[in-house]
Coordinates of C-alpha atoms in Angstrom, one line a residue:
Chain A
M296 CA 103.3 122.8 104.4
S297 CA 106.3 120.7 105.1
T298 CA 107.9 118.3 102.7
I299 CA 107.1 114.7 103.7
L300 CA 108.9 112.8 100.9
E301 CA 111.6 113.8 98.5
L302 CA 113.2 111.7 95.8
R303 CA 116.5 113.1 94.4
N304 CA 117.7 111.7 91.1
V305 CA 116.8 108.1 92.1
S306 CA 117.8 105.3 89.7
K307 CA 117.3 101.6 89.9
R308 CA 118.6 98.9 87.6
F309 CA 117.6 95.3 87.2
G310 CA 120.5 93.8 85.2
G311 CA 120.6 95.7 81.9
L312 CA 117.2 97.3 82.5
R313 CA 117.0 100.7 84.0
A314 CA 113.6 100.5 85.7
V315 CA 113.8 103.9 87.3
K316 CA 115.9 106.7 85.7
E317 CA 116.9 109.7 87.7
V318 CA 113.5 110.4 89.1
S319 CA 113.0 113.4 91.4
F320 CA 109.9 114.7 93.0
T321 CA 108.8 116.1 96.3
M322 CA 105.6 115.8 98.1
D323 CA 104.0 117.9 100.9
S324 CA 102.4 116.4 103.9
G325 CA 98.7 116.1 103.6
E326 CA 98.9 115.8 99.8
I327 CA 97.4 113.1 97.7
L328 CA 99.9 112.4 94.9
F329 CA 99.4 109.9 92.2
V330 CA 102.2 108.3 90.2
I331 CA 100.8 107.2 86.9
G332 CA 102.2 105.7 83.8
P333 CA 101.7 102.8 81.4
N334 CA 102.4 99.2 82.4
G335 CA 106.1 98.8 83.1
A336 CA 106.7 102.5 83.6
G337 CA 108.4 101.9 87.0
K338 CA 105.6 102.8 89.4
T339 CA 105.9 99.7 91.5
T340 CA 109.7 100.0 91.6
V341 CA 109.3 103.5 92.9
F342 CA 107.0 102.2 95.7
N343 CA 109.5 99.4 96.5
L344 CA 112.3 101.9 96.7
V345 CA 110.4 104.3 99.0
S346 CA 109.3 101.5 101.3
G347 CA 112.7 99.9 101.5
F348 CA 112.0 96.7 99.7
L349 CA 114.5 97.7 97.1
H350 CA 117.4 100.1 97.3
P351 CA 118.5 102.5 94.5
E352 CA 121.9 102.4 92.9
E353 CA 121.9 106.2 92.7
G354 CA 120.1 109.1 94.3
Q355 CA 118.6 109.7 97.7
I356 CA 115.3 109.3 99.3
L357 CA 114.3 111.6 102.2
F358 CA 111.4 111.0 104.4
R359 CA 110.5 113.9 106.7
G360 CA 114.0 115.2 106.1
E361 CA 115.7 111.9 107.1
D362 CA 117.7 109.8 104.6
I363 CA 115.9 106.5 104.2
T364 CA 117.7 105.5 101.0
R365 CA 119.0 102.2 102.5
S366 CA 116.5 101.5 105.3
A367 CA 115.2 97.9 105.6
P368 CA 111.5 97.5 104.9
H369 CA 110.5 97.1 108.6
V370 CA 112.6 100.1 109.6
S371 CA 110.8 102.3 107.0
A372 CA 107.5 100.9 108.2
R373 CA 108.4 101.9 111.8
K374 CA 109.4 105.4 110.6
G375 CA 105.8 105.9 109.3
I376 CA 105.7 104.6 105.7
G377 CA 102.7 102.2 105.2
R378 CA 102.2 100.4 102.0
T379 CA 99.9 98.1 100.1
F380 CA 100.9 95.5 97.5
Q381 CA 99.8 95.5 93.9
I382 CA 99.3 91.8 94.0
V383 CA 97.4 91.7 97.3
K384 CA 99.3 89.9 100.1
P385 CA 96.8 89.1 102.8
L386 CA 97.7 86.7 105.6
P387 CA 95.4 84.0 104.3
S388 CA 94.6 81.8 107.3
L389 CA 94.2 84.8 109.7
T390 CA 90.8 86.6 109.9
V391 CA 90.3 90.0 108.5
Q392 CA 90.5 91.5 112.0
Q393 CA 93.7 89.6 112.8
N394 CA 95.2 90.9 109.6
V395 CA 94.5 94.4 110.7
M396 CA 95.7 93.8 114.3
L397 CA 99.1 93.0 112.9
G398 CA 99.4 96.6 111.9
C399 CA 98.0 97.8 115.2
F400 CA 100.7 95.9 117.1
M401 CA 103.3 98.4 116.0
H402 CA 101.8 100.7 118.7
T403 CA 100.5 98.3 121.4
G404 CA 101.5 94.9 122.8
H405 CA 98.0 94.3 124.2
L406 CA 95.6 92.1 122.3
H407 CA 92.5 93.9 123.4
E408 CA 93.9 97.3 122.4
A409 CA 94.9 96.0 119.0
E410 CA 91.4 94.4 118.6
D411 CA 89.7 97.7 119.4
A412 CA 92.0 99.7 117.1
A413 CA 91.5 97.2 114.3
S414 CA 87.7 97.4 114.7
K415 CA 87.8 101.2 114.3
I416 CA 89.8 100.9 111.1
L417 CA 87.5 98.2 109.7
D418 CA 84.5 100.5 110.5
F419 CA 86.1 103.3 108.6
L420 CA 86.7 101.0 105.6
Q421 CA 83.1 99.7 105.9
M422 CA 84.2 96.1 106.2
S423 CA 83.2 95.3 109.9
H424 CA 80.8 92.7 108.7
L425 CA 83.8 90.7 107.3
K426 CA 86.0 90.9 110.3
D427 CA 85.7 87.3 111.4
F428 CA 86.2 85.7 108.0
E429 CA 89.5 84.3 107.0
A430 CA 91.2 86.6 104.4
R431 CA 91.7 83.8 101.9
G432 CA 88.0 83.6 101.0
L433 CA 87.5 87.3 100.3
P434 CA 86.7 88.9 96.9
L435 CA 89.3 91.2 95.4
A436 CA 87.5 94.4 96.3
A437 CA 87.6 93.4 100.0
L438 CA 91.2 92.3 99.8
K439 CA 92.2 95.7 98.3
R440 CA 90.5 97.4 101.3
L441 CA 92.2 95.0 103.7
E442 CA 95.6 96.0 102.3
I443 CA 94.7 99.6 103.1
A444 CA 93.3 98.7 106.5
R445 CA 96.4 96.9 107.5
A446 CA 98.7 99.7 106.4
L447 CA 96.5 102.3 108.1
A448 CA 96.7 100.3 111.3
T449 CA 100.4 101.1 111.7
K450 CA 99.4 104.8 111.9
P451 CA 101.6 105.8 109.0
K452 CA 102.5 109.4 108.1
L453 CA 102.6 108.4 104.4
I454 CA 100.8 105.5 102.8
L455 CA 101.8 104.0 99.4
L456 CA 98.9 102.5 97.6
D457 CA 100.2 100.5 94.7
E458 CA 97.5 99.9 92.0
V459 CA 94.9 100.1 94.7
V460 CA 91.9 100.2 92.3
S461 CA 93.2 97.9 89.6
G462 CA 90.9 94.9 89.0
L463 CA 87.9 96.7 90.6
T464 CA 84.8 97.6 88.7
T465 CA 84.3 101.3 88.1
S466 CA 81.7 101.7 90.9
E467 CA 84.0 99.8 93.3
A468 CA 86.9 102.0 92.3
L469 CA 85.0 105.2 92.8
A470 CA 83.6 104.0 96.2
L471 CA 87.2 103.3 97.2
A472 CA 88.3 106.7 96.0
D473 CA 85.8 108.4 98.3
L474 CA 87.4 106.6 101.2
L475 CA 90.9 107.5 100.0
L476 CA 89.9 111.2 100.1
R477 CA 89.0 110.7 103.8
L478 CA 92.5 109.3 104.7
R479 CA 93.5 112.9 105.4
E480 CA 91.3 112.7 108.5
W481 CA 93.8 110.1 109.8
G482 CA 96.7 112.5 109.2
V483 CA 98.0 110.5 106.3
S484 CA 99.6 111.7 103.1
V485 CA 98.9 109.4 100.2
V486 CA 101.0 108.3 97.2
G487 CA 98.8 106.3 94.8
G488 CA 100.0 104.4 91.8
V489 CA 97.6 103.8 89.0
E490 CA 98.0 102.5 85.5
H491 CA 94.8 103.6 83.8
V492 CA 91.9 104.2 86.1
M493 CA 92.1 107.9 85.4
Q494 CA 88.6 108.6 86.8
V495 CA 89.9 108.0 90.2
V496 CA 93.0 110.1 89.7
M497 CA 91.1 113.0 88.3
K498 CA 88.7 112.9 91.2
I499 CA 91.1 112.8 94.2
A500 CA 94.7 113.6 93.2
D501 CA 96.1 116.9 94.2
R502 CA 99.1 116.4 91.9
V503 CA 100.3 113.8 89.5
V504 CA 103.7 112.5 88.5
V505 CA 103.9 110.7 85.2
L506 CA 106.5 108.0 84.5
D507 CA 107.3 106.4 81.2
Y508 CA 110.1 103.9 80.7
G509 CA 111.3 104.7 84.2
A510 CA 111.7 108.4 83.7
K511 CA 109.6 111.3 84.8
I512 CA 107.9 112.8 81.8
A513 CA 105.4 115.2 83.4
E514 CA 104.3 116.5 86.8
G515 CA 101.5 118.8 87.8
K516 CA 97.7 119.1 88.4
P517 CA 95.8 116.2 87.0
A518 CA 93.7 118.3 84.6
D519 CA 96.9 119.8 83.1
V520 CA 98.9 116.6 83.0
V521 CA 96.3 114.8 80.9
K522 CA 96.6 117.5 78.2
D523 CA 100.4 117.2 78.1
P524 CA 101.4 115.9 74.7
A525 CA 104.2 113.8 76.2
V526 CA 101.7 112.0 78.4
I527 CA 99.3 111.4 75.6
E528 CA 102.1 110.0 73.5
A529 CA 103.2 107.7 76.3
Y530 CA 99.7 106.3 76.8
L531 CA 98.3 106.3 73.3
G532 CA 101.2 106.6 70.9
A533 CA 102.5 109.4 68.8
K534 CA 99.5 109.3 66.4
Y535 CA 97.1 110.5 69.1
K536 CA 99.4 113.3 70.2
E537 CA 98.7 115.0 66.9
M538 CA 95.0 114.4 67.0
A539 CA 94.8 116.0 70.4
H540 CA 96.0 119.3 68.9
Chain B
M802 CA 95.3 81.0 117.4
T803 CA 93.0 79.5 120.0
A804 CA 92.0 81.7 122.9
L805 CA 93.2 80.5 126.2
R806 CA 90.2 81.5 128.4
G807 CA 89.7 80.9 132.1
W808 CA 88.0 77.6 131.8
R809 CA 90.6 76.3 129.5
I810 CA 93.3 76.9 132.0
F811 CA 91.4 74.9 134.5
A812 CA 90.8 72.1 132.0
L813 CA 94.5 72.2 131.2
L814 CA 95.5 71.9 134.9
G815 CA 93.0 69.1 135.3
V816 CA 94.4 67.1 132.3
T817 CA 97.9 67.6 133.6
A818 CA 97.0 66.4 137.0
V819 CA 95.3 63.3 135.6
F820 CA 98.4 62.6 133.5
A821 CA 100.7 63.1 136.4
C822 CA 98.7 60.6 138.5
L823 CA 98.8 57.8 135.9
P824 CA 102.2 56.4 136.9
L825 CA 100.8 55.6 140.3
F826 CA 98.5 53.0 138.8
L827 CA 100.7 51.7 136.0
P828 CA 101.7 48.0 136.4
N829 CA 105.3 48.0 135.3
D830 CA 108.3 50.1 134.2
Y831 CA 107.9 49.2 130.5
V832 CA 104.5 50.8 130.2
L833 CA 105.7 53.8 132.1
Q834 CA 108.7 54.1 129.8
V835 CA 106.3 54.1 126.8
F836 CA 104.3 56.9 128.5
F837 CA 107.5 58.8 129.2
R838 CA 108.4 58.7 125.5
I839 CA 104.9 59.9 124.5
V840 CA 104.9 62.8 126.8
L841 CA 108.5 63.7 126.1
F842 CA 107.8 63.8 122.4
A843 CA 104.7 65.8 123.0
A844 CA 107.0 68.3 124.7
L845 CA 109.4 68.2 121.8
G846 CA 106.5 68.7 119.3
L847 CA 105.4 71.7 121.3
A848 CA 108.9 73.1 121.3
W849 CA 109.1 72.6 117.5
N850 CA 105.7 74.1 117.0
L851 CA 107.1 77.6 117.9
V852 CA 109.3 77.5 114.9
G853 CA 107.7 75.0 112.5
G854 CA 104.1 75.8 113.5
Y855 CA 103.6 79.4 114.4
A856 CA 106.5 80.9 112.5
G857 CA 106.1 78.4 109.7
Q858 CA 109.8 77.6 109.3
L859 CA 110.2 73.9 108.5
S860 CA 113.1 72.7 110.6
L861 CA 114.2 69.2 109.9
G862 CA 117.3 69.4 112.1
H863 CA 115.9 69.8 115.6
V864 CA 117.8 66.6 116.7
A865 CA 120.8 68.9 116.8
Y866 CA 119.5 70.7 119.8
F867 CA 118.2 67.5 121.3
G868 CA 121.6 65.9 120.9
V869 CA 123.4 68.9 122.3
G870 CA 121.1 68.6 125.3
A871 CA 122.0 64.9 125.8
Y872 CA 125.7 65.1 125.0
G873 CA 126.2 68.4 126.8
M874 CA 124.6 67.0 130.0
A875 CA 126.8 63.9 129.9
M876 CA 130.0 65.8 129.1
L877 CA 129.6 68.7 131.5
Y878 CA 128.8 66.2 134.3
A879 CA 132.0 64.3 133.4
H880 CA 133.8 67.6 133.9
H881 CA 132.4 67.9 137.4
V882 CA 129.5 70.3 136.7
P883 CA 126.7 69.6 139.2
L884 CA 124.1 67.3 137.6
W885 CA 121.1 69.6 137.2
L886 CA 123.3 72.5 136.3
S887 CA 124.8 70.5 133.5
V888 CA 121.3 69.9 132.1
L889 CA 120.6 73.7 132.3
F890 CA 123.9 74.7 130.8
S891 CA 123.6 72.2 127.9
A892 CA 120.2 73.7 127.1
L893 CA 121.9 77.2 127.1
I894 CA 124.6 75.9 124.8
A895 CA 121.9 74.6 122.4
T896 CA 120.3 78.0 122.6
G897 CA 123.6 79.5 121.6
F898 CA 123.9 77.1 118.7
A899 CA 120.4 78.1 117.6
A900 CA 121.4 81.8 117.8
I901 CA 124.5 81.2 115.6
I902 CA 122.8 79.0 113.0
G903 CA 119.6 81.1 113.0
S904 CA 121.4 84.4 112.5
I905 CA 123.0 82.9 109.4
V906 CA 120.1 80.9 107.8
F907 CA 117.2 83.1 108.6
R908 CA 118.4 85.5 106.0
L909 CA 117.3 82.8 103.6
R910 CA 113.7 82.0 102.9
G911 CA 111.9 78.8 102.0
P912 CA 113.6 75.5 101.3
Y913 CA 117.1 76.9 102.0
F914 CA 116.3 77.1 105.6
T915 CA 115.0 73.6 105.8
L916 CA 118.1 72.2 103.9
S917 CA 120.5 74.1 106.2
T918 CA 118.8 72.7 109.3
I919 CA 119.3 69.2 108.0
A920 CA 122.9 70.0 107.1
F921 CA 123.7 71.4 110.4
A922 CA 122.3 68.4 112.3
E923 CA 124.3 66.0 110.0
V924 CA 127.5 67.9 110.5
L925 CA 127.0 67.7 114.3
R926 CA 126.3 64.0 114.1
L927 CA 129.4 63.3 112.0
S928 CA 131.6 65.5 114.2
V929 CA 130.5 63.7 117.4
T930 CA 130.9 60.3 115.7
N931 CA 134.6 61.2 115.0
L932 CA 135.3 63.1 118.3
P933 CA 137.0 60.8 120.8
A934 CA 136.3 63.3 123.6
A935 CA 132.6 62.8 123.0
G936 CA 132.9 59.0 122.9
G937 CA 133.0 58.8 119.1
A938 CA 130.8 56.1 117.6
I939 CA 131.1 54.0 120.8
G940 CA 129.1 56.6 122.8
L941 CA 129.0 57.8 126.3
S942 CA 127.3 56.7 129.5
T943 CA 125.1 59.3 131.0
P944 CA 124.5 60.2 134.7
A945 CA 121.2 59.2 136.2
L946 CA 119.1 62.3 137.2
F947 CA 117.0 60.2 139.6
P948 CA 117.7 57.4 142.0
P949 CA 116.9 53.8 140.9
G950 CA 113.9 53.3 143.2
A951 CA 111.5 55.7 141.6
F952 CA 113.5 56.0 138.4
W953 CA 110.8 55.8 135.6
K954 CA 108.2 57.5 137.8
M955 CA 110.4 60.5 138.2
F956 CA 111.4 60.6 134.5
Y957 CA 107.8 60.4 133.6
L958 CA 106.9 63.3 135.9
S959 CA 109.8 65.4 134.5
A960 CA 108.6 64.8 131.0
V961 CA 105.1 65.9 132.1
A962 CA 106.6 69.1 133.7
L963 CA 108.6 69.8 130.5
A964 CA 105.5 69.3 128.3
F965 CA 103.5 71.5 130.6
V966 CA 106.0 74.3 130.4
S967 CA 106.2 73.9 126.6
F968 CA 102.4 74.0 126.4
L969 CA 102.3 77.3 128.5
V970 CA 104.9 78.8 126.2
N971 CA 102.8 77.9 123.2
A972 CA 99.6 79.1 124.9
W973 CA 101.2 82.4 125.7
T974 CA 102.6 82.7 122.1
S975 CA 99.2 82.0 120.6
R976 CA 97.7 85.0 122.6
S977 CA 100.6 87.5 122.3
R978 CA 102.0 90.0 119.9
F979 CA 105.0 87.7 119.6
G980 CA 102.8 84.9 118.3
Y981 CA 100.9 87.1 115.9
Y982 CA 104.2 88.3 114.5
L983 CA 105.3 84.7 114.0
M984 CA 102.1 83.9 112.2
A985 CA 102.5 86.9 110.0
I986 CA 105.9 85.7 109.0
R987 CA 104.5 82.3 108.3
E988 CA 101.8 83.7 106.1
D989 CA 103.7 86.3 104.1
E990 CA 107.2 87.7 105.0
D991 CA 106.8 90.8 102.8
T992 CA 103.5 91.8 104.5
A993 CA 105.1 91.1 107.8
A994 CA 108.0 93.5 107.0
A995 CA 105.5 96.1 105.7
V996 CA 103.8 96.3 109.1
G997 CA 107.2 96.8 110.7
I998 CA 108.2 93.3 111.8
D999 CA 111.9 92.5 111.9
T1000 CA 111.3 89.1 110.4
A1001 CA 114.8 87.6 110.8
N1002 CA 114.9 88.7 114.5
Y1003 CA 111.5 87.2 115.4
K1004 CA 112.3 83.9 113.6
L1005 CA 115.6 83.8 115.6
R1006 CA 113.8 84.3 118.9
A1007 CA 111.3 81.6 118.1
L1008 CA 114.2 79.2 117.2
M1009 CA 116.1 80.0 120.4
A1010 CA 113.2 79.3 122.7
S1011 CA 112.5 76.1 120.7
A1012 CA 116.1 75.0 121.0
F1013 CA 116.2 75.6 124.7
L1014 CA 113.1 73.4 125.4
T1015 CA 114.3 70.7 122.9
A1016 CA 117.7 70.5 124.6
L1017 CA 116.0 70.0 128.0
G1018 CA 114.1 67.1 126.4
G1019 CA 117.4 65.8 125.1
G1020 CA 118.9 65.9 128.5
L1021 CA 116.0 64.0 130.0
Y1022 CA 116.1 61.4 127.3
G1023 CA 119.9 60.9 127.4
S1024 CA 119.8 60.4 131.2
A1025 CA 116.7 58.1 131.1
F1026 CA 118.4 55.6 128.7
Q1027 CA 121.7 55.8 130.5
F1028 CA 123.8 55.5 127.4
I1029 CA 124.0 57.7 124.3
V1030 CA 125.5 57.2 120.8
P1031 CA 125.3 59.5 117.9
D1032 CA 122.8 57.2 116.2
S1033 CA 120.4 57.4 119.2
V1034 CA 120.3 61.1 120.0
L1035 CA 121.7 62.7 116.9
S1036 CA 119.9 60.7 114.3
G1037 CA 117.9 62.5 111.6
E1038 CA 115.0 60.2 112.3
I1039 CA 114.3 62.1 115.5
S1040 CA 114.1 65.4 113.6
V1041 CA 111.6 63.9 111.2
Q1042 CA 109.7 62.3 114.1
I1043 CA 109.3 65.6 115.9
A1044 CA 108.2 67.4 112.8
I1045 CA 105.7 64.7 111.8
I1046 CA 104.2 64.5 115.2
T1047 CA 103.5 68.2 115.1
M1048 CA 102.3 68.3 111.5
L1049 CA 100.1 65.3 111.9
G1050 CA 98.4 66.8 115.0
G1051 CA 98.3 70.3 113.6
A1052 CA 101.2 72.7 113.3
G1053 CA 100.4 76.1 114.7
T1054 CA 97.7 74.7 117.0
L1055 CA 98.0 74.3 120.7
L1056 CA 96.9 70.8 121.0
G1057 CA 98.2 69.5 117.7
P1058 CA 101.6 68.3 119.0
V1059 CA 100.0 66.5 122.0
V1060 CA 97.5 64.7 119.8
G1061 CA 100.2 63.9 117.2
A1062 CA 102.6 62.5 119.9
V1063 CA 99.9 60.3 121.4
L1064 CA 98.7 58.9 118.0
L1065 CA 102.1 58.4 116.4
L1066 CA 104.0 56.9 119.3
A1067 CA 101.2 54.7 120.5
A1068 CA 100.8 53.4 116.9
S1069 CA 104.5 52.8 116.4
E1070 CA 104.7 51.1 119.8
L1071 CA 101.8 48.8 118.9
F1072 CA 103.2 47.9 115.5
K1073 CA 106.8 47.6 116.6
N1074 CA 106.2 44.3 118.3
K1075 CA 104.5 42.8 115.2
F1076 CA 106.7 44.2 112.4
Q1077 CA 110.1 45.5 113.2
E1078 CA 111.0 48.8 111.7
S1079 CA 107.4 49.2 110.6
H1080 CA 107.2 52.5 112.4
L1081 CA 109.2 53.9 109.5
L1082 CA 106.5 52.7 107.2
T1083 CA 104.0 54.3 109.5
Y1084 CA 105.7 57.7 109.2
G1085 CA 105.9 57.4 105.4
I1086 CA 102.2 56.6 105.1
L1087 CA 101.3 59.4 107.6
I1088 CA 103.3 62.0 105.7
V1089 CA 101.4 61.1 102.6
I1090 CA 98.1 61.3 104.4
V1091 CA 98.9 64.6 106.0
V1092 CA 100.0 66.2 102.8
L1093 CA 97.1 65.0 100.8
V1094 CA 94.1 65.0 103.2
L1095 CA 95.0 67.0 106.2
P1096 CA 97.4 69.8 105.3
E1097 CA 96.5 71.5 108.6
G1098 CA 96.8 68.4 110.7
I1099 CA 94.1 66.7 112.8
V1100 CA 93.5 69.6 115.2
G1101 CA 93.8 72.2 112.4
G1102 CA 91.4 70.2 110.2
L1103 CA 88.8 69.8 112.9
K1104 CA 89.0 73.5 113.6
Q1105 CA 88.3 74.3 110.0
L1106 CA 85.3 72.0 110.2
F1107 CA 83.7 73.2 113.3
Q1108 CA 84.9 76.7 114.1
R1109 CA 86.3 78.8 111.5
K1110 CA 84.3 80.8 109.0
T1111 CA 86.5 80.4 106.0
K1112 CA 84.4 82.0 103.3
P1113 CA 81.8 84.7 103.7
P1114 CA 78.4 83.2 102.7
A1115 CA 76.9 84.5 99.5
S1116 CA 74.4 86.4 101.7
V1117 CA 77.0 88.7 103.1
A1118 CA 76.5 92.2 101.8
P1119 CA 79.0 93.4 99.3
L1120 CA 81.0 96.4 100.2
A1121 CA 79.0 99.6 100.2
A1122 CA 79.1 101.4 96.9
T1123 CA 79.3 104.8 98.6
P1124 CA 80.6 105.8 102.0
A1125 CA 78.0 105.3 104.7
Q1126 CA 78.7 108.4 106.6
G1127 CA 79.1 111.4 104.1
G1128 CA 82.6 112.0 102.8
D1129 CA 83.3 115.2 104.7

C-alpha cells in the first residue's frame, strides 16, 4: 500500500508553549489511524497542521508525496483532505442537505447534481429524514454526523475526524464507529482523534499514535498500545503504571 | 435561498411591467421623483445584498462606490468622454476600487472589515472635498442623461431597469454555487475553507459585482439631481441607508431589499414634510427594532414563520443505533 500521509519532525509553538514537538508518523492509504492522548496532548493542533489551518515552525507534511506544509486550508481541501471540527461548525441557517451540498460543489457547479450527491451521502449516514431541517436545531449526535457528511461530500482521499465521538452516548458512539468502518467503501483513509472513548478506538483503529504534551510517546496496534507503560502513565499517572505490571 | 421557479419568473416580469407602467399615470414630477428614489434604493439594496446579505460582510461604506459612480460620470464627461460611456467607465473604476480595497481588507474578519469600509468612504469624501479638480466642497454640475421633456420618466425607467438587473443577479446568486459559497462564508469561514472555498476570493468577487451595480446607481442619481457635492453623494448617511434598507427587508433574501426600500423611503417621505430630519430618527428606531425583533428582517422573519422547518419535531426518529444495511 502507498503512503498517503507523512509527518516529518513537525513542531508547532504557541508563544512559549510547544503544542506539537517533533512528531513523525506515516499512514498508508486505506488505513484507519487514531491519534489519541489526554486533553491538551496536541491532537487538534496536529489536525489543524495537516489541514492547513495552522502551519508548523519546523518539519514537513507530505500528502500523497506532495509537500503541503504551507498550503492554505482551501488548497489542502482541494487536494483531498477533508476534515471535521471538534467544536462542530455547521452552517446554522442552511438546511442539512444544503450543508452537505457545499462539499459536493467542489466537484460540480450544478445544483441538481449537488443535491443528488448530498442525498446519497445523507442516506449513507442515515440522516435523510433530517435533510430539510436547519442545522441549528439539531442534536449533537446529528451535528457530528453532519460534519462527516460535509467532509465526505468533497470526495476526500483522507478525512480528519477531530473528536468525532466526544459528547456522544456510548451507544451513539458505537453506532457511529460502525459507519466510520464503512468509510473505506468510499475510498477514504481516516485519521481519527479521540481523547478517551477507547471502545471506539479498539473497535475500528488499524493503528494508533499516542501523543502526550505534544510529543509522540507510542505507536502501534491498539491492543499493544493500551498495554504500553508510557501510555498508561500519560492517561492515569505513574501510580497506575506500576499496578499494571 | 429562495428557489426561482418558472412561475416566479413570470410573476417577476409582471411586477416589473406594472412598475414600469406607473409613470404613465402619475400626476406630477414630484411623485415620480419619489418613485425614482424608491426604486433606485431598491436597486442599491439589492447590490449591497450580495456582500452584506449573501456573503454576510457588513459594509457601511457603499457610498464610496455610489460617489465614484456620480463623480466619475461628471468628471469623465467633462473630459469629453461620451455620456453613457462615462457612466459605464465610472462603474468600472468603482469596481477597480472595490478590487483594491477588498483584496486588502478581506484578509480581515468581523468588525475590522466594517470599520475599514467606513474609513475608506470617509477618506474618499474628504479627498473629494479638498480636491479642486473635483469641485471641492462647492461641487460639480452633472450632465443630464435624458432630455428635459421626459426627464423624470426616463430616470424612473432607468432605475427600474437597474433594479431589475440587480434582482436578476441576486436571483442567480441565490440559485448558484457562487451564492452557496457566499452563504457558507457568512455562516462560518472555517467550514467554508474546509470544503475548499477560497473565502477571500469569493468575498472579493461579491464586492466587485456589488460595487459595479452601486456605481451605476450613483451615476443615475448624480445625473438626475444635476448637481453633486461631497455631502450629497459621498455622505455616510447613504451607506447606512442602503444597509438599513436591506437589513430591514431581510438581508440574504431576494425580496428583502425591495420591501425595505419601499417601506423606509415611503415612511421617510411621509414624515419629512411633518418633521424635518425626522427620517434620521426613523432610521434609529428601525435599527433598534430590526436588531431586537427581526434579526432576519421582514422577509427573513416571514420565511421563518411560514416556510422553514427550523427544528426537527420531537417525533422525528433519533439516529439509528446500528447501521440499517449491514456493515459489510
